[in-house]
PDB file of C-alpha atoms and ligand atoms in Angstrom:
ATOM      1  CA  MET A 250     -15.096   7.944 -81.034  1.00 92.00           C
ATOM      2  CA  SER A 251     -12.657   4.674 -80.833  1.00 97.00           C
ATOM      3  CA  ARG A 252     -12.158   3.369 -76.717  1.00 98.00           C
ATOM      4  CA  VAL A 253      -8.900   4.630 -76.637  1.00 98.00           C
ATOM      5  CA  SER A 254      -9.569   8.492 -77.970  1.00 98.00           C
ATOM      6  CA  GLU A 255     -12.743   8.582 -75.104  1.00 98.00           C
ATOM      7  CA  ILE A 256     -10.152   7.145 -72.393  1.00 98.00           C
ATOM      8  CA  LEU A 257      -8.036   9.755 -73.510  1.00 98.00           C
ATOM      9  CA  SER A 258     -10.482  13.022 -73.668  1.00 98.00           C
ATOM     10  CA  HIS A 259     -10.341  12.263 -69.764  1.00 98.00           C
ATOM     11  CA  TYR A 260      -7.076  13.087 -69.897  1.00 98.00           C
ATOM     12  CA  SER A 261      -7.854  16.621 -72.042  1.00 98.00           C
ATOM     13  CA  SER A 262      -5.618  18.952 -69.431  1.00 98.00           C
ATOM     14  CA  GLU A 263      -3.079  16.864 -69.577  1.00 98.00           C
ATOM     15  CA  PRO A 264       0.240  17.994 -71.881  1.00 98.00           C
ATOM     16  CA  THR A 265       0.135  16.034 -75.474  1.00 98.00           C
ATOM     17  CA  GLY A 266       3.446  13.826 -74.208  1.00 98.00           C
ATOM     18  CA  VAL A 267       1.951  12.499 -71.354  1.00 98.00           C
ATOM     19  CA  ARG A 268      -1.142  11.185 -73.684  1.00 98.00           C
ATOM     20  CA  ILE A 269       0.177  10.002 -76.350  1.00 98.00           C
ATOM     21  CA  ASN A 270       2.604   7.721 -73.901  1.00 98.00           C
ATOM     22  CA  LEU A 271      -0.744   6.414 -72.117  1.00 98.00           C
ATOM     23  CA  ALA A 272      -2.066   6.390 -76.078  1.00 98.00           C
ATOM     24  CA  ARG A 273       1.100   4.353 -76.303  1.00 98.00           C
ATOM     25  CA  ILE A 274       0.265   1.336 -73.773  1.00 98.00           C
ATOM     26  CA  LEU A 275      -2.948   1.389 -74.778  1.00 98.00           C
ATOM     27  CA  ASN A 276      -2.252   0.448 -78.504  1.00 98.00           C
ATOM     28  CA  HIS A 277       0.710  -2.021 -78.162  1.00 98.00           C
ATOM     29  CA  GLY A 278      -0.347  -5.402 -77.515  1.00 98.00           C
ATOM     30  CA  LYS A 279      -2.853  -8.072 -78.065  1.00 98.00           C
ATOM     31  CA  LEU A 280      -4.962  -5.673 -76.244  1.00 98.00           C
ATOM     32  CA  ALA A 281      -4.620  -2.753 -78.172  1.00 98.00           C
ATOM     33  CA  GLY A 282      -7.179  -0.194 -79.247  1.00 98.00           C
ATOM     34  CA  THR A 283      -9.588  -2.508 -76.446  1.00 98.00           C
ATOM     35  CA  GLY A 284      -8.895   0.512 -73.353  1.00 98.00           C
ATOM     36  CA  LYS A 285      -7.761  -3.220 -71.785  1.00 98.00           C
ATOM     37  CA  ILE A 286      -4.468  -3.131 -70.318  1.00 98.00           C
ATOM     38  CA  VAL A 287      -2.201  -6.007 -69.117  1.00 98.00           C
ATOM     39  CA  VAL A 288       1.188  -4.669 -67.594  1.00 98.00           C
ATOM     40  CA  GLN A 289       3.781  -7.056 -66.033  1.00 98.00           C
ATOM     41  CA  ALA A 290       5.136  -5.897 -62.915  1.00 98.00           C
ATOM     42  CA  VAL A 291       8.613  -7.887 -61.702  1.00 98.00           C
ATOM     43  CA  ASP A 292       9.635  -5.793 -58.847  1.00 97.00           C
ATOM     44  CA  GLN A 293       9.186  -8.632 -56.005  1.00 96.00           C
ATOM     45  CA  GLY A 294      13.023  -8.457 -55.947  1.00 96.00           C
ATOM     46  CA  PHE A 295      12.681  -5.513 -53.821  1.00 95.00           C
ATOM     47  CA  GLU A 296       9.669  -5.822 -52.190  1.00 93.00           C
ATOM     48  CA  HIS A 297       9.857 -10.111 -51.108  1.00 95.00           C
ATOM     49  CA  GLY A 298      13.814 -10.679 -51.909  1.00 96.00           C
ATOM     50  CA  PRO A 299      15.264 -13.139 -54.353  1.00 96.00           C
ATOM     51  CA  ALA A 300      14.385 -16.125 -52.934  1.00 97.00           C
ATOM     52  CA  ARG A 301      10.782 -15.642 -52.423  1.00 96.00           C
ATOM     53  CA  SER A 302      10.595 -14.298 -55.653  1.00 96.00           C
ATOM     54  CA  PHE A 303      12.328 -16.404 -57.677  1.00 96.00           C
ATOM     55  CA  LEU A 304      13.543 -19.456 -56.475  1.00 97.00           C
ATOM     56  CA  ASP A 305      11.245 -21.483 -57.237  1.00 93.00           C
ATOM     57  CA  ASN A 306      11.780 -20.619 -61.346  1.00 95.00           C
ATOM     58  CA  CYS A 307      15.632 -20.000 -61.124  1.00 96.00           C
ATOM     59  CA  ASP A 308      15.244 -19.089 -65.175  1.00 96.00           C
ATOM     60  CA  SER A 309      13.509 -16.016 -63.627  1.00 97.00           C
ATOM     61  CA  LEU A 310      16.719 -14.896 -62.298  1.00 97.00           C
ATOM     62  CA  ASP A 311      17.358 -13.486 -65.157  1.00 98.00           C
ATOM     63  CA  PRO A 312      15.840 -10.104 -66.336  1.00 97.00           C
ATOM     64  CA  GLU A 313      15.883 -11.135 -70.115  1.00 97.00           C
ATOM     65  CA  TYR A 314      13.497 -13.760 -69.091  1.00 98.00           C
ATOM     66  CA  HIS A 315      10.533 -11.226 -68.077  1.00 98.00           C
ATOM     67  CA  PHE A 316      11.151  -9.057 -71.206  1.00 97.00           C
ATOM     68  CA  GLU A 317      10.740 -12.206 -72.830  1.00 97.00           C
ATOM     69  CA  MET A 318       7.105 -13.489 -71.056  1.00 98.00           C
ATOM     70  CA  ALA A 319       6.310  -9.070 -71.938  1.00 98.00           C
ATOM     71  CA  LYS A 320       7.103  -9.805 -75.639  1.00 97.00           C
ATOM     72  CA  LYS A 321       5.622 -13.295 -76.417  1.00 97.00           C
ATOM     73  CA  SER A 322       2.681 -13.070 -74.596  1.00 98.00           C
ATOM     74  CA  GLY A 323       1.837  -9.121 -76.350  1.00 98.00           C
ATOM     75  CA  LEU A 324       1.417  -7.237 -73.181  1.00 98.00           C
ATOM     76  CA  SER A 325       0.872  -3.602 -73.171  1.00 98.00           C
ATOM     77  CA  ALA A 326       3.719  -2.726 -71.062  1.00 98.00           C
ATOM     78  CA  TYR A 327       6.145  -3.378 -68.353  1.00 98.00           C
ATOM     79  CA  ALA A 328       7.317  -2.920 -65.316  1.00 98.00           C
ATOM     80  CA  ALA A 329      10.532  -2.835 -63.223  1.00 98.00           C
ATOM     81  CA  PRO A 330      13.320  -0.507 -61.035  1.00 98.00           C
ATOM     82  CA  ILE A 331      16.302   0.775 -62.893  1.00 98.00           C
ATOM     83  CA  GLY A 332      18.992  -2.029 -62.281  1.00 98.00           C
ATOM     84  CA  TRP A 333      16.593  -4.864 -63.210  1.00 97.00           C
ATOM     85  CA  MET A 334      15.361  -2.711 -66.202  1.00 97.00           C
ATOM     86  CA  SER A 335      18.699  -2.266 -66.847  1.00 96.00           C
ATOM     87  CA  GLY A 336      19.839  -5.412 -67.527  1.00 94.00           C
ATOM     88  CA  ALA A 337      18.091  -6.215 -70.490  1.00 96.00           C
ATOM     89  CA  VAL A 338      16.128  -3.092 -72.652  1.00 96.00           C
ATOM     90  CA  ASP A 339      19.101  -2.373 -75.017  1.00 95.00           C
ATOM     91  CA  LYS A 340      17.314  -6.256 -76.237  1.00 96.00           C
ATOM     92  CA  TYR A 341      14.414  -5.461 -76.302  1.00 95.00           C
ATOM     93  CA  VAL A 342      13.903  -1.526 -77.303  1.00 93.00           C
ATOM     94  CA  ASP A 343      11.503  -2.361 -79.503  1.00 92.00           C
ATOM     95  CA  SER A 344       9.660  -4.584 -78.278  1.00 94.00           C
ATOM     96  CA  VAL A 345       6.982  -3.916 -74.904  1.00 97.00           C
ATOM     97  CA  PRO A 346       6.696  -0.112 -73.684  1.00 98.00           C
ATOM     98  CA  THR A 347       8.209   0.319 -70.249  1.00 98.00           C
ATOM     99  CA  ILE A 348       7.227   1.745 -66.743  1.00 98.00           C
ATOM    100  CA  LEU A 349      10.389   2.705 -64.447  1.00 98.00           C
ATOM    101  CA  LYS A 350       9.348   2.079 -61.118  1.00 98.00           C
ATOM    102  CA  MET A 351      10.573   4.488 -58.953  1.00 98.00           C
ATOM    103  CA  ASN A 352      10.552   3.464 -55.825  1.00 97.00           C
ATOM    104  CA  SER A 353      10.968   0.193 -53.751  1.00 94.00           C
ATOM    105  CA  SER A 354      10.544  -0.985 -49.958  1.00 93.00           C
ATOM    106  CA  ASN A 355      12.412  -4.410 -48.879  1.00 93.00           C
ATOM    107  CA  SER A 356      11.313  -6.806 -47.056  1.00 93.00           C
ATOM    108  CA  LEU A 357      14.796  -7.372 -44.238  1.00 91.00           C
ATOM    109  CA  TYR A 358      13.165  -4.220 -42.242  1.00 89.00           C
ATOM    110  CA  ASN A 359      10.515  -4.160 -38.905  1.00 83.00           C
ATOM    111  CA  LYS A 360       8.203  -1.612 -40.780  1.00 84.00           C
ATOM    112  CA  GLU A 361       4.531  -2.246 -38.968  1.00 83.00           C
ATOM    113  CA  ASN A 362       3.330   0.801 -38.551  1.00 88.00           C
ATOM    114  CA  GLN A 363       5.453   3.133 -40.898  1.00 92.00           C
ATOM    115  CA  PRO A 364       6.004   0.954 -44.261  1.00 92.00           C
ATOM    116  CA  SER A 365       7.760   2.905 -46.581  1.00 92.00           C
ATOM    117  CA  GLN A 366       9.438   3.070 -50.027  1.00 90.00           C
ATOM    118  CA  ALA A 367      13.626   4.720 -51.001  1.00 92.00           C
ATOM    119  CA  MET A 368      13.367   6.322 -54.078  1.00 96.00           C
ATOM    120  CA  THR A 369      15.825   4.446 -56.567  1.00 97.00           C
ATOM    121  CA  ALA A 370      15.850   6.091 -59.863  1.00 98.00           C
ATOM    122  CA  THR A 371      15.321   9.402 -61.555  1.00 98.00           C
ATOM    123  CA  VAL A 372      13.109  11.075 -64.461  1.00 98.00           C
ATOM    124  CA  GLN A 373      15.748  11.416 -66.329  1.00 98.00           C
ATOM    125  CA  ASP A 374      16.377   7.595 -65.864  1.00 98.00           C
ATOM    126  CA  ALA A 375      13.282   7.086 -67.484  1.00 98.00           C
ATOM    127  CA  LEU A 376      14.100   9.684 -70.093  1.00 98.00           C
ATOM    128  CA  ARG A 377      17.028   7.504 -71.093  1.00 98.00           C
ATOM    129  CA  LEU A 378      15.733   3.886 -70.991  1.00 98.00           C
ATOM    130  CA  GLY A 379      13.291   5.166 -72.819  1.00 98.00           C
ATOM    131  CA  CYS A 380      10.093   4.485 -70.765  1.00 98.00           C
ATOM    132  CA  VAL A 381       6.894   5.546 -71.362  1.00 98.00           C
ATOM    133  CA  ALA A 382       5.408   5.912 -67.971  1.00 98.00           C
ATOM    134  CA  VAL A 383       6.618   6.152 -64.190  1.00 98.00           C
ATOM    135  CA  GLY A 384       5.618   4.245 -61.277  1.00 98.00           C
ATOM    136  CA  PHE A 385       5.638   5.076 -57.545  1.00 98.00           C
ATOM    137  CA  THR A 386       4.378   3.140 -54.869  1.00 97.00           C
ATOM    138  CA  LEU A 387       2.293   4.928 -51.955  1.00 97.00           C
ATOM    139  CA  TYR A 388       1.276   3.221 -48.586  1.00 96.00           C
ATOM    140  CA  PRO A 389      -2.213   5.108 -47.486  1.00 95.00           C
ATOM    141  CA  GLY A 390      -2.672   4.088 -43.631  1.00 92.00           C
ATOM    142  CA  SER A 391       0.958   4.005 -42.534  1.00 94.00           C
ATOM    143  CA  ASP A 392       2.836   6.239 -40.764  1.00 93.00           C
ATOM    144  CA  GLU A 393       4.939   7.557 -43.725  1.00 93.00           C
ATOM    145  CA  ASN A 394       1.950   8.097 -45.991  1.00 95.00           C
ATOM    146  CA  LEU A 395       2.405  12.660 -45.826  1.00 96.00           C
ATOM    147  CA  MET A 396       5.940  11.754 -46.844  1.00 96.00           C
ATOM    148  CA  LEU A 397       5.082   9.352 -49.775  1.00 97.00           C
ATOM    149  CA  ILE A 398       2.374  11.494 -50.884  1.00 97.00           C
ATOM    150  CA  GLU A 399       3.823  14.716 -50.875  1.00 98.00           C
ATOM    151  CA  GLU A 400       7.531  12.722 -52.916  1.00 98.00           C
ATOM    152  CA  ALA A 401       3.899  11.106 -54.825  1.00 98.00           C
ATOM    153  CA  LYS A 402       3.338  15.287 -56.286  1.00 98.00           C
ATOM    154  CA  ASP A 403       6.547  15.787 -56.650  1.00 98.00           C
ATOM    155  CA  LEU A 404       7.166  13.261 -59.262  1.00 98.00           C
ATOM    156  CA  ILE A 405       3.572  13.593 -60.359  1.00 98.00           C
ATOM    157  CA  ASP A 406       5.126  17.188 -61.529  1.00 98.00           C
ATOM    158  CA  GLU A 407       8.665  15.965 -62.545  1.00 98.00           C
ATOM    159  CA  ALA A 408       7.271  12.977 -64.792  1.00 98.00           C
ATOM    160  CA  ARG A 409       4.486  15.267 -66.477  1.00 98.00           C
ATOM    161  CA  SER A 410       6.916  18.315 -67.348  1.00 98.00           C
ATOM    162  CA  VAL A 411       8.836  15.891 -69.729  1.00 98.00           C
ATOM    163  CA  GLY A 412       5.304  14.292 -70.951  1.00 98.00           C
ATOM    164  CA  LEU A 413       5.459  11.291 -68.876  1.00 98.00           C
ATOM    165  CA  PRO A 414       2.708   9.528 -67.292  1.00 98.00           C
ATOM    166  CA  THR A 415       2.471   8.071 -63.574  1.00 98.00           C
ATOM    167  CA  ILE A 416       0.852   4.936 -62.774  1.00 98.00           C
ATOM    168  CA  LEU A 417       0.437   5.192 -58.743  1.00 98.00           C
ATOM    169  CA  TRP A 418       0.672   1.653 -56.745  1.00 98.00           C
ATOM    170  CA  SER A 419      -1.896   2.948 -54.495  1.00 98.00           C
ATOM    171  CA  TYR A 420      -1.020   0.112 -51.452  1.00 96.00           C
ATOM    172  CA  ALA A 421      -3.167   0.606 -48.049  1.00 95.00           C
ATOM    173  CA  ARG A 422      -0.481  -0.283 -45.016  1.00 94.00           C
ATOM    174  CA  GLY A 423       0.518   0.147 -41.806  1.00 93.00           C
ATOM    175  CA  GLY A 424      -0.558   2.941 -38.993  1.00 94.00           C
ATOM    176  CA  SER A 425      -3.796   1.537 -37.207  1.00 92.00           C
ATOM    177  CA  LEU A 426      -4.704  -1.097 -40.072  1.00 95.00           C
ATOM    178  CA  SER A 427      -5.803  -4.045 -39.460  1.00 95.00           C
ATOM    179  CA  LYS A 428      -5.014  -6.852 -42.272  1.00 95.00           C
ATOM    180  CA  GLU A 429      -8.203  -7.476 -43.208  1.00 97.00           C
ATOM    181  CA  GLY A 430      -8.280  -3.932 -43.245  1.00 97.00           C
ATOM    182  CA  GLU A 431      -5.845  -3.635 -46.048  1.00 96.00           C
ATOM    183  CA  THR A 432      -7.970  -5.066 -48.553  1.00 98.00           C
ATOM    184  CA  ALA A 433     -11.232  -3.451 -47.432  1.00 98.00           C
ATOM    185  CA  LEU A 434     -13.278  -2.010 -49.759  1.00 98.00           C
ATOM    186  CA  ASP A 435     -14.030   0.901 -48.360  1.00 98.00           C
ATOM    187  CA  VAL A 436      -9.878   1.514 -48.061  1.00 98.00           C
ATOM    188  CA  ILE A 437      -8.973   0.346 -51.033  1.00 98.00           C
ATOM    189  CA  THR A 438     -11.290   2.798 -52.588  1.00 98.00           C
ATOM    190  CA  TYR A 439     -10.329   5.661 -50.408  1.00 98.00           C
ATOM    191  CA  GLY A 440      -6.386   4.700 -51.828  1.00 98.00           C
ATOM    192  CA  ALA A 441      -7.645   4.658 -54.602  1.00 98.00           C
ATOM    193  CA  HIS A 442      -9.524   8.074 -54.772  1.00 98.00           C
ATOM    194  CA  MET A 443      -6.943   9.446 -53.089  1.00 98.00           C
ATOM    195  CA  ALA A 444      -4.289   8.827 -55.720  1.00 98.00           C
ATOM    196  CA  CYS A 445      -6.847  10.033 -58.519  1.00 98.00           C
ATOM    197  CA  LEU A 446      -6.781  13.552 -56.029  1.00 98.00           C
ATOM    198  CA  LEU A 447      -3.005  12.873 -56.707  1.00 98.00           C
ATOM    199  CA  GLY A 448      -2.754  13.060 -59.966  1.00 98.00           C
ATOM    200  CA  ALA A 449      -2.054   9.791 -60.973  1.00 98.00           C
ATOM    201  CA  HIS A 450      -2.922   8.850 -64.525  1.00 98.00           C
ATOM    202  CA  VAL A 451      -3.393   5.464 -63.999  1.00 98.00           C
ATOM    203  CA  VAL A 452      -4.206   3.713 -60.542  1.00 98.00           C
ATOM    204  CA  LYS A 453      -3.076   0.164 -59.620  1.00 98.00           C
ATOM    205  CA  VAL A 454      -4.934  -1.421 -56.281  1.00 98.00           C
ATOM    206  CA  LYS A 455      -5.469  -4.835 -54.929  1.00 98.00           C
ATOM    207  CA  VAL A 456      -8.292  -6.551 -55.568  1.00 98.00           C
ATOM    208  CA  PRO A 457     -10.653  -5.875 -52.797  1.00 98.00           C
ATOM    209  CA  SER A 458     -13.012  -7.713 -49.869  1.00 98.00           C
ATOM    210  CA  ALA A 459     -16.251  -7.163 -49.002  1.00 98.00           C
ATOM    211  CA  HIS A 460     -14.978  -6.500 -45.511  1.00 98.00           C
ATOM    212  CA  ILE A 461     -15.413  -2.369 -44.363  1.00 98.00           C
ATOM    213  CA  GLU A 462     -12.692  -1.209 -41.701  1.00 97.00           C
ATOM    214  CA  MET A 463     -13.544   2.105 -41.039  1.00 94.00           C
ATOM    215  CA  LYS A 464     -16.331   2.301 -38.336  1.00 95.00           C
ATOM    216  CA  GLU A 465     -17.577   5.582 -40.146  1.00 96.00           C
ATOM    217  CA  HIS A 466     -17.913   3.746 -42.926  1.00 96.00           C
ATOM    218  CA  LYS A 467     -20.273   0.682 -41.796  1.00 95.00           C
ATOM    219  CA  THR A 468     -23.837   2.062 -42.140  1.00 96.00           C
ATOM    220  CA  ILE A 469     -22.933   3.926 -45.554  1.00 97.00           C
ATOM    221  CA  TYR A 470     -21.454   0.943 -47.174  1.00 97.00           C
ATOM    222  CA  ASP A 471     -24.700  -1.059 -46.491  1.00 96.00           C
ATOM    223  CA  ASN A 472     -26.108   0.932 -49.131  1.00 93.00           C
ATOM    224  CA  VAL A 473     -23.036  -0.009 -52.024  1.00 97.00           C
ATOM    225  CA  LYS A 474     -23.588  -3.408 -53.850  1.00 97.00           C
ATOM    226  CA  LYS A 475     -20.796  -5.649 -52.400  1.00 97.00           C
ATOM    227  CA  ASP A 476     -21.535  -9.125 -52.699  1.00 97.00           C
ATOM    228  CA  THR A 477     -19.174 -10.832 -55.721  1.00 98.00           C
ATOM    229  CA  VAL A 478     -15.761  -9.476 -56.895  1.00 98.00           C
ATOM    230  CA  LYS A 479     -17.280  -7.358 -59.780  1.00 98.00           C
ATOM    231  CA  ASP A 480     -20.034  -5.311 -57.980  1.00 98.00           C
ATOM    232  CA  ARG A 481     -16.470  -4.320 -55.556  1.00 98.00           C
ATOM    233  CA  ILE A 482     -14.613  -3.836 -58.683  1.00 98.00           C
ATOM    234  CA  LYS A 483     -17.717  -1.655 -60.611  1.00 98.00           C
ATOM    235  CA  HIS A 484     -18.039   0.435 -57.367  1.00 98.00           C
ATOM    236  CA  VAL A 485     -13.556   1.037 -56.905  1.00 98.00           C
ATOM    237  CA  VAL A 486     -13.877   2.036 -60.593  1.00 98.00           C
ATOM    238  CA  ASP A 487     -17.036   4.375 -59.888  1.00 98.00           C
ATOM    239  CA  CYS A 488     -14.770   6.063 -57.094  1.00 98.00           C
ATOM    240  CA  CYS A 489     -12.038   6.891 -59.731  1.00 98.00           C
ATOM    241  CA  PHE A 490     -13.990   9.652 -61.126  1.00 98.00           C
ATOM    242  CA  LYS A 491     -17.209   7.871 -62.365  1.00 98.00           C
ATOM    243  CA  GLY A 492     -14.743   5.837 -64.774  1.00 98.00           C
ATOM    244  CA  LYS A 493     -12.548   8.913 -66.051  1.00 98.00           C
ATOM    245  CA  ARG A 494      -9.406   7.529 -64.399  1.00 98.00           C
ATOM    246  CA  MET A 495      -7.676   4.500 -65.675  1.00 98.00           C
ATOM    247  CA  VAL A 496      -7.635   1.519 -62.266  1.00 98.00           C
ATOM    248  CA  ILE A 497      -5.687  -1.739 -62.624  1.00 98.00           C
ATOM    249  CA  PHE A 498      -5.905  -4.821 -60.279  1.00 98.00           C
ATOM    250  CA  SER A 499      -2.890  -6.373 -58.811  1.00 97.00           C
ATOM    251  CA  GLY A 500      -2.958 -10.075 -59.312  1.00 95.00           C
ATOM    252  CA  GLY A 501      -1.531 -10.577 -55.879  1.00 94.00           C
ATOM    253  CA  GLU A 502      -0.166 -14.180 -54.594  1.00 94.00           C
ATOM    254  CA  PRO A 503       0.254 -16.791 -57.082  1.00 96.00           C
ATOM    255  CA  LYS A 504      -2.826 -18.406 -57.517  1.00 97.00           C
ATOM    256  CA  ASP A 505      -4.793 -21.772 -59.874  1.00 98.00           C
ATOM    257  CA  ASP A 506      -5.393 -21.443 -63.268  1.00 98.00           C
ATOM    258  CA  GLN A 507      -9.559 -20.555 -62.937  1.00 98.00           C
ATOM    259  CA  SER A 508      -8.972 -18.793 -59.396  1.00 98.00           C
ATOM    260  CA  LEU A 509      -6.951 -16.328 -61.251  1.00 98.00           C
ATOM    261  CA  LEU A 510      -9.059 -16.280 -64.524  1.00 98.00           C
ATOM    262  CA  SER A 511     -12.552 -16.127 -62.670  1.00 98.00           C
ATOM    263  CA  GLU A 512     -10.977 -12.912 -61.348  1.00 98.00           C
ATOM    264  CA  ILE A 513      -9.776 -11.821 -63.999  1.00 98.00           C
ATOM    265  CA  LYS A 514     -13.278 -11.800 -66.044  1.00 98.00           C
ATOM    266  CA  GLU A 515     -14.862 -10.174 -62.655  1.00 98.00           C
ATOM    267  CA  ILE A 516     -12.224  -7.444 -62.830  1.00 98.00           C
ATOM    268  CA  HIS A 517     -13.583  -6.865 -66.373  1.00 98.00           C
ATOM    269  CA  GLU A 518     -17.089  -7.714 -66.371  1.00 98.00           C
ATOM    270  CA  GLY A 519     -16.979  -4.395 -63.501  1.00 98.00           C
ATOM    271  CA  GLY A 520     -15.037  -2.211 -65.982  1.00 98.00           C
ATOM    272  CA  GLY A 521     -11.652  -2.534 -64.216  1.00 98.00           C
ATOM    273  CA  PHE A 522      -9.105  -1.632 -67.057  1.00 98.00           C
ATOM    274  CA  GLY A 523      -6.527  -4.234 -66.468  1.00 98.00           C
ATOM    275  CA  SER A 524      -4.191  -6.174 -64.502  1.00 98.00           C
ATOM    276  CA  ILE A 525      -1.031  -5.751 -63.320  1.00 98.00           C
ATOM    277  CA  ILE A 526       0.505  -8.923 -62.994  1.00 97.00           C
ATOM    278  CA  GLY A 527       3.344 -10.063 -61.012  1.00 98.00           C
ATOM    279  CA  ARG A 528       4.145 -13.119 -59.158  1.00 98.00           C
ATOM    280  CA  ASN A 529       1.201 -15.268 -61.321  1.00 98.00           C
ATOM    281  CA  VAL A 530       3.517 -14.974 -64.190  1.00 98.00           C
ATOM    282  CA  PHE A 531       6.809 -15.570 -63.339  1.00 97.00           C
ATOM    283  CA  LYS A 532       6.118 -18.560 -60.445  1.00 97.00           C
ATOM    284  CA  ARG A 533       4.730 -20.646 -63.245  1.00 96.00           C
ATOM    285  CA  GLU A 534       6.473 -23.068 -65.973  1.00 96.00           C
ATOM    286  CA  LYS A 535       7.107 -20.722 -68.804  1.00 96.00           C
ATOM    287  CA  ASN A 536       5.141 -22.860 -71.304  1.00 96.00           C
ATOM    288  CA  ASN A 537       1.638 -22.438 -68.513  1.00 97.00           C
ATOM    289  CA  ALA A 538       2.325 -18.421 -67.930  1.00 97.00           C
ATOM    290  CA  ILE A 539       2.411 -17.722 -71.901  1.00 97.00           C
ATOM    291  CA  LYS A 540      -0.604 -20.195 -72.220  1.00 98.00           C
ATOM    292  CA  ILE A 541      -2.339 -17.636 -68.632  1.00 98.00           C
ATOM    293  CA  LEU A 542      -1.275 -14.680 -69.957  1.00 98.00           C
ATOM    294  CA  ASN A 543      -3.095 -15.603 -73.633  1.00 98.00           C
ATOM    295  CA  GLU A 544      -6.116 -16.575 -71.253  1.00 98.00           C
ATOM    296  CA  ILE A 545      -5.935 -13.162 -69.540  1.00 98.00           C
ATOM    297  CA  THR A 546      -5.573 -11.193 -72.587  1.00 98.00           C
ATOM    298  CA  LYS A 547      -8.529 -13.114 -74.467  1.00 98.00           C
ATOM    299  CA  ILE A 548     -10.745 -12.213 -71.120  1.00 98.00           C
ATOM    300  CA  TYR A 549     -10.362  -8.065 -71.494  1.00 98.00           C
ATOM    301  CA  GLY A 550     -10.482  -8.367 -75.254  1.00 98.00           C
ATOM    302  CA  GLY A 551     -13.773  -9.506 -75.249  1.00 96.00           C
ATOM    303  CA  GLU A 552     -13.329 -13.046 -76.906  1.00 90.00           C
TER     304      GLU A 552
HETATM  305  P1  FBP B 794       1.970  -9.138 -57.898  1.00 62.05           P
HETATM  306  O1  FBP B 794       0.848  -9.302 -58.773  1.00 62.05           O
HETATM  307  O2  FBP B 794       3.076 -10.327 -57.941  1.00 62.05           O
HETATM  308  O3  FBP B 794       1.259  -8.622 -57.322  1.00 62.05           O
HETATM  309  O4  FBP B 794       2.610  -7.708 -58.787  1.00 62.05           O
HETATM  310  C1  FBP B 794       2.429  -6.733 -58.508  1.00 62.05           C
HETATM  311  C2  FBP B 794       2.777  -6.158 -56.814  1.00 62.05           C
HETATM  312  O5  FBP B 794       2.262  -4.687 -56.925  1.00 62.05           O
HETATM  313  C3  FBP B 794       4.144  -5.317 -57.372  1.00 62.05           C
HETATM  314  O6  FBP B 794       4.233  -4.488 -58.036  1.00 62.05           O
HETATM  315  C4  FBP B 794       4.586  -5.821 -56.549  1.00 62.05           C
HETATM  316  O7  FBP B 794       5.869  -5.657 -55.812  1.00 62.05           O
HETATM  317  C5  FBP B 794       4.279  -6.538 -55.357  1.00 62.05           C
HETATM  318  O8  FBP B 794       2.654  -6.577 -55.735  1.00 62.05           O
HETATM  319  C6  FBP B 794       3.725  -5.767 -53.654  1.00 62.05           C
HETATM  320  O9  FBP B 794       3.513  -7.443 -53.106  1.00 62.05           O
HETATM  321  P2  FBP B 794       3.511  -6.805 -51.641  1.00 62.05           P
HETATM  322  O10 FBP B 794       1.715  -6.646 -51.304  1.00 62.05           O
HETATM  323  O11 FBP B 794       3.567  -8.006 -51.017  1.00 62.05           O
HETATM  324  O12 FBP B 794       4.118  -5.806 -51.349  1.00 62.05           O
END
């Protein structure tokens, strides 16, 4: 059995359309057929604003720039909010599968304990734009998390009914979580597991640190191997139904080439299914971005 068929066999209770669309992502670009994916996500204009996101590379203010990057680099898919997607998708209809980011937050309001997200698109928009999946951000830990969980449930149901898989960005924050706790191994794993329980087809989390946040978890985690990034990735993968749900990891804050590539290597070796990456691409000069994406796909391709 091919690796893609093996992965899809774990989704056998899902409608055919959902599985076909997952296959479209898994069979596209340089990583086609490997069971690994690299998705470019450009929703930071909402999350962090245009100044922090794009002003150190003004060419990246153009939505076409990112489509071009995803196409040239042979990525598995491209994710963006509706306005950004609509700004260029018509010129790239046959170049890269697209994922419509359905909700977004922004940095202009005070959201200390209750970070939240607003719905900014509909499933009909995703169909109209020819997207192969929808994306949704959940903030486990936030005082708003129960509302976001209910929204995610409704979205997963509706998208599934028209054959679209859902990717859940599961980013713990807010509530009583410390800053360090947002990327703690026990918290990241909890968020990833919850996303699987909700019915997410693909889960996206941050790369976990070795910190353990919850006092109830301290002794339990004494017995979990967690010294290296690779150990921690393996633990997250295990907690996503023992590897039967795809879990991919965010690129995070911009890093130098060596740190980024060594992290990707550990994600790969730990059994992670790939990356969703944004700032580490568009904040690099164009040719360097293409070069680093090439290195990243080589690692995930096992070269
Ligand atoms: P990056 O590779 O830039 O981290 O992008 C991944 C992502 O999930 C984006 O989709 C999103 O805008 C951003 O991270 C959220 O970052 P933050 O942790 O600041 O909310």
